Amino acid sequence: MALRCEKIGDLILESGHTLNSVQIAFESVGELSPDRGNAVLVLHGYTSGPDMILPTGEPTEGSWCGLIGSGKAVDTDRYCVICPNAIGSTYGSTGPGSRNPANGKPYGASFPELTMRDVVNSQYALLRQLEIKQLVAVVGASFGGLQALQWSISFPEFMNRVVAVAASLGRPPVNIDGIRNSLARDSHWNDGNYYEHGNLIETLVPMRVGMLKSFGVEHVLAQDLPDPVERNAVIERRAREWARGFDANALLVLMKIMATHDVSRDLEKIRARVLYVLSRTDPFFSPTLAADALARLREAGVDVSYQELNSEKGHSAATTDAALWTPLLKSFLT
């Protein structure tokens, strides 16, 4: 299905500012039922986008096609899966590369700071515009998992299930200064107003190579590409493809959103059943988080289940080792 876009109007942000004429891009697979009650919201990671749910998509953080499709864990014969592009990101929704309606120029560094609640509020507005009044589940990994947890707090009656993968209740590990400093070393950076020179591709490529390796891509490729030279060539190619399409400013916008994430004080608001999934080898969201998170959720009265993935594939284990938890996810949703 082709990328769709919906205009949701002006969005009042948590900061008090208004983001004007907001557009949300999204992909969907499966058909909405006549009562529009079979929708599953799937939320993408930090630098991926809605194509993560498509059979033709090749997001560098991991495709969800092993989990989403006919007869799979998120069965598209039964559910309509909707994956919106987060505001502040790159792939079609209003973000720093969008044109500011006030002056017709890209927002660039003037794009307003967002919170996780702003992102979720924009998605809620999209679903209401699509006449969806209830979700079967909200599912997400990494940045998407943080969004899923915020959904359970912001709109606790709107979904029956929440699946939070590679995520935390409190602020995740972020390195805003490191990313800003890397971008600022590019001669075209111009304090984030670089659009007349194109994107910062040659700066983004080595940054992306480092990201991919930290996500565990070397373990993912090792079986088919035992030669490290060949592996590095594939990683470099994927990094360059991504750099051609991802707006550098969005790296900072999304990282700042993650820096605002903390649902730990509002857990008693959760009404949905929760499935919490971590990977044994994830360097960002270690399974050492589980004991405290589960204790706090249960103390708040949340019906929570937990799965630790015994995978060598780190941060991307949930998608690249999908078979490890496919049965659990399928049964949880049903």
Short mmCIF file of C-alpha atoms in Angstrom, two decimals:
data_model
loop_
_atom_site.label_atom_id
_atom_site.label_comp_id
_atom_site.label_asym_id
_atom_site.label_seq_id
_atom_site.Cartn_x
_atom_site.Cartn_y
_atom_site.Cartn_z
CA MET A 1 0.00 0.00 0.00
CA ALA A 2 1.29 3.47 -0.88
CA LEU A 3 2.30 5.92 1.83
CA ARG A 4 -0.72 7.93 2.90
CA CYS A 5 -0.77 11.38 4.45
CA GLU A 6 -3.42 12.98 6.61
CA LYS A 7 -3.55 16.62 7.69
CA ILE A 8 -4.57 16.84 11.33
CA GLY A 9 -4.54 20.64 11.59
CA ASP A 10 -2.72 22.65 14.24
CA LEU A 11 -1.21 20.81 17.21
CA ILE A 12 -0.81 22.54 20.56
CA LEU A 13 2.43 21.27 22.05
CA GLU A 14 3.21 20.58 25.67
CA SER A 15 5.52 23.61 25.62
CA GLY A 16 2.55 25.84 24.81
CA HIS A 17 3.71 26.49 21.25
CA THR A 18 1.53 25.54 18.29
CA LEU A 19 2.81 23.46 15.39
CA ASN A 20 0.75 24.62 12.43
CA SER A 21 -0.78 22.55 9.64
CA VAL A 22 0.57 19.23 10.88
CA GLN A 23 0.72 16.31 8.46
CA ILE A 24 1.09 12.66 9.48
CA ALA A 25 2.34 10.08 6.99
CA PHE A 26 1.56 6.41 7.58
CA GLU A 27 1.55 2.96 6.04
CA SER A 28 -1.05 0.28 6.66
CA VAL A 29 -1.46 -3.41 5.87
CA GLY A 30 -4.61 -5.45 6.31
CA GLU A 31 -8.18 -4.17 6.11
CA LEU A 32 -10.14 -2.25 8.70
CA SER A 33 -13.23 -4.12 9.84
CA PRO A 34 -16.65 -2.46 9.30
CA ASP A 35 -16.68 -1.29 12.93
CA ARG A 36 -13.04 -0.11 12.60
CA GLY A 37 -12.20 -2.02 15.79
CA ASN A 38 -9.43 -4.32 14.56
CA ALA A 39 -6.55 -1.82 14.30
CA VAL A 40 -3.09 -2.45 15.74
CA LEU A 41 -0.80 0.58 15.99
CA VAL A 42 2.86 -0.30 15.33
CA LEU A 43 5.45 2.38 16.09
CA HIS A 44 8.88 2.72 14.49
CA GLY A 45 12.35 3.15 15.93
CA TYR A 46 14.64 6.16 16.22
CA THR A 47 15.80 6.32 12.62
CA SER A 48 13.41 4.02 10.77
CA GLY A 49 9.96 4.77 9.37
CA PRO A 50 6.60 3.34 8.34
CA ASP A 51 8.08 1.02 5.69
CA MET A 52 9.17 -1.26 8.55
CA ILE A 53 5.79 -3.03 8.28
CA LEU A 54 5.90 -3.57 4.52
CA PRO A 55 7.10 -6.73 2.74
CA THR A 56 9.04 -4.46 0.38
CA GLY A 57 10.55 -2.35 3.14
CA GLU A 58 14.17 -2.65 4.24
CA PRO A 59 14.54 -0.44 7.30
CA THR A 60 18.08 -0.56 8.59
CA GLU A 61 16.90 -1.04 12.19
CA GLY A 62 15.06 -4.22 11.26
CA SER A 63 11.97 -5.09 9.26
CA TRP A 64 8.88 -6.26 11.14
CA CYS A 65 7.85 -8.49 8.24
CA GLY A 66 8.75 -11.59 10.24
CA LEU A 67 6.10 -10.57 12.75
CA ILE A 68 3.48 -8.79 10.62
CA GLY A 69 1.60 -10.46 7.76
CA SER A 70 -0.88 -13.14 6.83
CA GLY A 71 -0.88 -15.84 9.51
CA LYS A 72 2.00 -14.22 11.44
CA ALA A 73 2.08 -12.97 15.02
CA VAL A 74 0.32 -9.74 14.05
CA ASP A 75 -1.99 -11.45 11.59
CA THR A 76 -3.08 -9.12 8.79
CA ASP A 77 -5.92 -11.51 7.92
CA ARG A 78 -7.35 -10.46 11.28
CA TYR A 79 -5.88 -7.04 12.04
CA CYS A 80 -5.31 -3.79 10.21
CA VAL A 81 -1.80 -2.64 11.08
CA ILE A 82 -1.16 1.11 11.01
CA CYS A 83 2.35 2.54 11.29
CA PRO A 84 2.54 6.36 11.47
CA ASN A 85 5.71 8.33 10.92
CA ALA A 86 6.45 10.28 14.10
CA ILE A 87 6.29 14.05 13.90
CA GLY A 88 9.82 15.41 14.05
CA SER A 89 11.10 12.52 11.93
CA THR A 90 11.84 12.38 8.22
CA TYR A 91 9.53 10.14 6.25
CA GLY A 92 6.54 12.31 5.38
CA SER A 93 5.25 13.69 8.68
CA THR A 94 5.83 17.30 9.74
CA GLY A 95 9.44 17.63 10.83
CA PRO A 96 12.43 19.97 10.68
CA GLY A 97 12.77 19.44 6.92
CA SER A 98 9.15 20.49 6.33
CA ARG A 99 8.33 23.99 5.16
CA ASN A 100 7.15 26.37 7.84
CA PRO A 101 3.77 27.74 6.62
CA ALA A 102 4.71 31.10 8.15
CA ASN A 103 7.58 31.72 5.69
CA GLY A 104 7.67 28.85 3.19
CA LYS A 105 11.19 27.81 4.26
CA PRO A 106 12.31 24.58 5.95
CA TYR A 107 12.01 24.78 9.73
CA GLY A 108 15.57 23.59 10.24
CA ALA A 109 16.90 24.62 13.65
CA SER A 110 13.70 26.59 14.37
CA PHE A 111 11.58 23.44 14.57
CA PRO A 112 9.96 23.45 18.03
CA GLU A 113 11.06 20.99 20.68
CA LEU A 114 8.65 18.09 21.11
CA THR A 115 7.92 15.64 23.88
CA MET A 116 6.85 12.01 23.71
CA ARG A 117 3.39 13.19 24.73
CA ASP A 118 3.28 15.51 21.71
CA VAL A 119 4.12 12.61 19.40
CA VAL A 120 1.41 10.42 20.92
CA ASN A 121 -1.14 13.24 20.83
CA SER A 122 -0.51 13.69 17.11
CA GLN A 123 -1.02 9.96 16.51
CA TYR A 124 -4.23 10.02 18.54
CA ALA A 125 -5.48 12.88 16.35
CA LEU A 126 -4.65 10.80 13.25
CA LEU A 127 -6.58 7.78 14.53
CA ARG A 128 -9.62 9.85 15.43
CA GLN A 129 -9.51 11.36 11.96
CA LEU A 130 -9.49 7.80 10.58
CA GLU A 131 -12.58 7.16 12.77
CA ILE A 132 -10.75 4.60 14.90
CA LYS A 133 -12.09 4.77 18.46
CA GLN A 134 -10.37 1.73 19.95
CA LEU A 135 -7.15 -0.18 19.27
CA VAL A 136 -6.51 -3.86 19.74
CA ALA A 137 -2.93 -3.02 20.69
CA VAL A 138 -0.10 -0.54 20.54
CA VAL A 139 3.22 -2.18 19.67
CA GLY A 140 6.67 -0.64 19.36
CA ALA A 141 10.39 -1.24 19.77
CA SER A 142 13.09 1.16 20.96
CA PHE A 143 11.81 4.70 20.26
CA GLY A 144 8.58 2.95 19.28
CA GLY A 145 8.51 1.06 22.59
CA LEU A 146 8.84 4.34 24.49
CA GLN A 147 5.91 5.69 22.48
CA ALA A 148 3.86 2.57 23.26
CA LEU A 149 4.41 3.09 26.99
CA GLN A 150 3.39 6.75 26.68
CA TRP A 151 0.24 5.65 24.85
CA SER A 152 -0.69 3.47 27.83
CA ILE A 153 -0.47 6.56 30.07
CA SER A 154 -1.91 9.27 27.81
CA PHE A 155 -4.89 7.29 26.51
CA PRO A 156 -5.26 4.35 28.89
CA GLU A 157 -8.74 3.32 27.71
CA PHE A 158 -7.92 3.48 23.99
CA MET A 159 -6.19 0.10 23.68
CA ASN A 160 -6.47 -3.39 25.18
CA ARG A 161 -2.81 -4.41 24.90
CA VAL A 162 0.57 -2.68 24.91
CA VAL A 163 3.77 -4.31 23.68
CA ALA A 164 6.93 -2.43 24.67
CA VAL A 165 10.12 -3.88 23.22
CA ALA A 166 13.67 -2.66 23.95
CA ALA A 167 12.37 0.21 26.06
CA SER A 168 12.47 1.62 29.58
CA LEU A 169 10.04 3.26 31.98
CA GLY A 170 12.42 6.14 32.63
CA ARG A 171 14.74 8.20 30.49
CA PRO A 172 16.71 6.03 28.06
CA PRO A 173 20.44 6.47 27.43
CA VAL A 174 20.80 9.47 25.12
CA ASN A 175 23.79 11.38 23.75
CA ILE A 176 22.43 14.64 22.37
CA ASP A 177 25.73 16.49 22.70
CA GLY A 178 27.63 13.76 20.86
CA ILE A 179 25.24 13.86 17.90
CA ARG A 180 25.14 17.67 17.84
CA ASN A 181 28.95 17.89 17.91
CA SER A 182 29.29 15.37 15.08
CA LEU A 183 26.86 17.31 12.91
CA ALA A 184 28.43 20.67 13.77
CA ARG A 185 31.79 19.52 12.39
CA ASP A 186 30.26 19.44 8.90
CA SER A 187 31.16 22.64 7.03
CA HIS A 188 27.57 22.91 5.73
CA TRP A 189 25.90 22.54 9.15
CA ASN A 190 25.22 26.28 9.59
CA ASP A 191 23.54 25.73 12.99
CA GLY A 192 21.09 23.31 11.42
CA ASN A 193 20.12 25.49 8.47
CA TYR A 194 21.89 23.56 5.75
CA TYR A 195 19.08 22.76 3.32
CA GLU A 196 20.35 24.90 0.46
CA HIS A 197 23.43 22.66 0.42
CA GLY A 198 21.47 19.39 0.58
CA ASN A 199 21.71 16.85 3.37
CA LEU A 200 24.93 16.22 5.32
CA ILE A 201 25.52 12.85 3.67
CA GLU A 202 29.27 12.50 4.19
CA THR A 203 28.85 13.28 7.89
CA LEU A 204 25.84 11.03 8.32
CA VAL A 205 27.40 7.93 6.71
CA PRO A 206 30.08 7.24 9.37
CA MET A 207 27.60 8.15 12.11
CA ARG A 208 25.18 5.62 10.66
CA VAL A 209 27.82 2.90 10.36
CA GLY A 210 28.49 3.31 14.08
CA MET A 211 24.77 3.19 14.87
CA LEU A 212 24.21 0.04 12.83
CA LYS A 213 27.08 -1.74 14.52
CA SER A 214 25.75 -0.74 17.93
CA PHE A 215 22.33 -2.11 16.90
CA GLY A 216 23.94 -5.51 16.31
CA VAL A 217 23.98 -5.55 12.50
CA GLU A 218 27.30 -7.44 12.37
CA HIS A 219 25.76 -10.41 14.18
CA VAL A 220 22.74 -10.24 11.88
CA LEU A 221 24.92 -10.37 8.74
CA ALA A 222 27.56 -12.79 10.01
CA GLN A 223 25.76 -16.00 9.01
CA ASP A 224 25.45 -15.04 5.33
CA LEU A 225 28.59 -12.89 5.17
CA PRO A 226 31.40 -14.47 7.22
CA ASP A 227 34.00 -12.26 5.52
CA PRO A 228 34.29 -9.05 7.60
CA VAL A 229 35.31 -7.05 4.51
CA GLU A 230 32.10 -8.03 2.73
CA ARG A 231 30.09 -7.31 5.87
CA ASN A 232 31.57 -3.84 6.20
CA ALA A 233 30.80 -3.12 2.55
CA VAL A 234 27.14 -4.02 3.08
CA ILE A 235 26.97 -1.90 6.24
CA GLU A 236 28.55 1.03 4.40
CA ARG A 237 26.06 0.68 1.54
CA ARG A 238 23.09 0.58 3.90
CA ALA A 239 24.45 3.58 5.80
CA ARG A 240 24.80 5.60 2.61
CA GLU A 241 21.30 4.71 1.42
CA TRP A 242 19.90 5.82 4.75
CA ALA A 243 21.97 9.04 4.78
CA ARG A 244 20.54 10.08 1.41
CA GLY A 245 17.02 10.07 2.83
CA PHE A 246 17.20 10.95 6.52
CA ASP A 247 17.20 14.59 7.61
CA ALA A 248 20.14 15.29 9.91
CA ASN A 249 18.10 17.70 12.06
CA ALA A 250 15.66 14.90 12.83
CA LEU A 251 18.41 13.05 14.72
CA LEU A 252 18.48 15.86 17.27
CA VAL A 253 14.72 16.39 17.38
CA LEU A 254 14.00 12.71 18.05
CA MET A 255 16.83 12.38 20.55
CA LYS A 256 15.42 15.33 22.51
CA ILE A 257 12.01 13.64 22.48
CA MET A 258 13.55 10.52 24.01
CA ALA A 259 15.24 12.68 26.63
CA THR A 260 11.78 13.77 27.86
CA HIS A 261 10.49 10.21 28.25
CA ASP A 262 9.60 9.10 31.76
CA VAL A 263 6.37 7.28 32.55
CA SER A 264 7.54 5.83 35.84
CA ARG A 265 5.45 8.20 37.98
CA ASP A 266 2.19 7.53 36.13
CA LEU A 267 2.07 3.74 36.01
CA GLU A 268 -1.16 3.57 37.99
CA LYS A 269 -2.94 5.12 34.97
CA ILE A 270 -2.27 2.04 32.82
CA ARG A 271 -5.35 -0.09 32.12
CA ALA A 272 -4.08 -2.23 29.24
CA ARG A 273 -2.29 -5.55 29.61
CA VAL A 274 1.42 -5.04 28.97
CA LEU A 275 4.02 -7.29 27.35
CA TYR A 276 7.58 -6.15 28.09
CA VAL A 277 10.37 -7.60 25.93
CA LEU A 278 14.13 -7.12 26.26
CA SER A 279 17.13 -8.77 24.61
CA ARG A 280 19.94 -10.43 26.55
CA THR A 281 22.58 -8.62 24.47
CA ASP A 282 20.97 -5.20 23.98
CA PRO A 283 23.58 -2.55 24.93
CA PHE A 284 20.95 0.20 25.20
CA PHE A 285 18.12 -1.47 27.13
CA SER A 286 19.75 -4.17 29.19
CA PRO A 287 17.66 -6.96 30.74
CA THR A 288 18.91 -5.67 34.08
CA LEU A 289 16.08 -3.13 33.70
CA ALA A 290 13.48 -5.87 33.96
CA ALA A 291 13.37 -6.57 37.69
CA ASP A 292 12.75 -2.97 38.74
CA ALA A 293 10.35 -2.27 35.85
CA LEU A 294 8.25 -5.35 36.54
CA ALA A 295 8.14 -4.65 40.27
CA ARG A 296 6.98 -1.08 39.71
CA LEU A 297 4.38 -2.06 37.12
CA ARG A 298 2.95 -4.80 39.32
CA GLU A 299 2.95 -2.51 42.34
CA ALA A 300 0.85 -0.10 40.25
CA GLY A 301 -1.62 -2.89 39.52
CA VAL A 302 -0.58 -3.45 35.90
CA ASP A 303 -1.11 -6.89 34.35
CA VAL A 304 2.38 -7.31 32.86
CA SER A 305 4.18 -10.23 31.22
CA TYR A 306 7.90 -10.34 30.46
CA GLN A 307 10.08 -12.07 27.87
CA GLU A 308 13.87 -11.94 27.63
CA LEU A 309 15.12 -12.85 24.16
CA ASN A 310 18.15 -15.15 24.27
CA SER A 311 19.71 -13.63 21.18
CA GLU A 312 23.16 -12.51 20.09
CA LYS A 313 21.62 -9.82 17.88
CA GLY A 314 21.46 -7.06 20.44
CA HIS A 315 19.12 -4.14 19.96
CA SER A 316 17.56 -5.58 16.81
CA ALA A 317 16.85 -9.04 18.27
CA ALA A 318 13.06 -8.63 18.33
CA THR A 319 12.94 -8.38 14.53
CA THR A 320 16.03 -10.27 13.39
CA ASP A 321 15.30 -13.15 15.78
CA ALA A 322 11.53 -12.82 15.49
CA ALA A 323 10.96 -16.57 15.88
CA LEU A 324 12.09 -16.32 19.53
CA TRP A 325 8.91 -14.54 20.54
CA THR A 326 6.44 -14.97 17.68
CA PRO A 327 4.24 -17.48 19.57
CA LEU A 328 4.18 -15.27 22.66
CA LEU A 329 3.22 -12.15 20.71
CA LYS A 330 0.50 -13.96 18.79
CA SER A 331 -1.07 -15.40 21.94
CA PHE A 332 -0.77 -12.09 23.79
CA LEU A 333 -2.71 -10.25 21.10
CA THR A 334 -5.47 -12.83 21.01
#
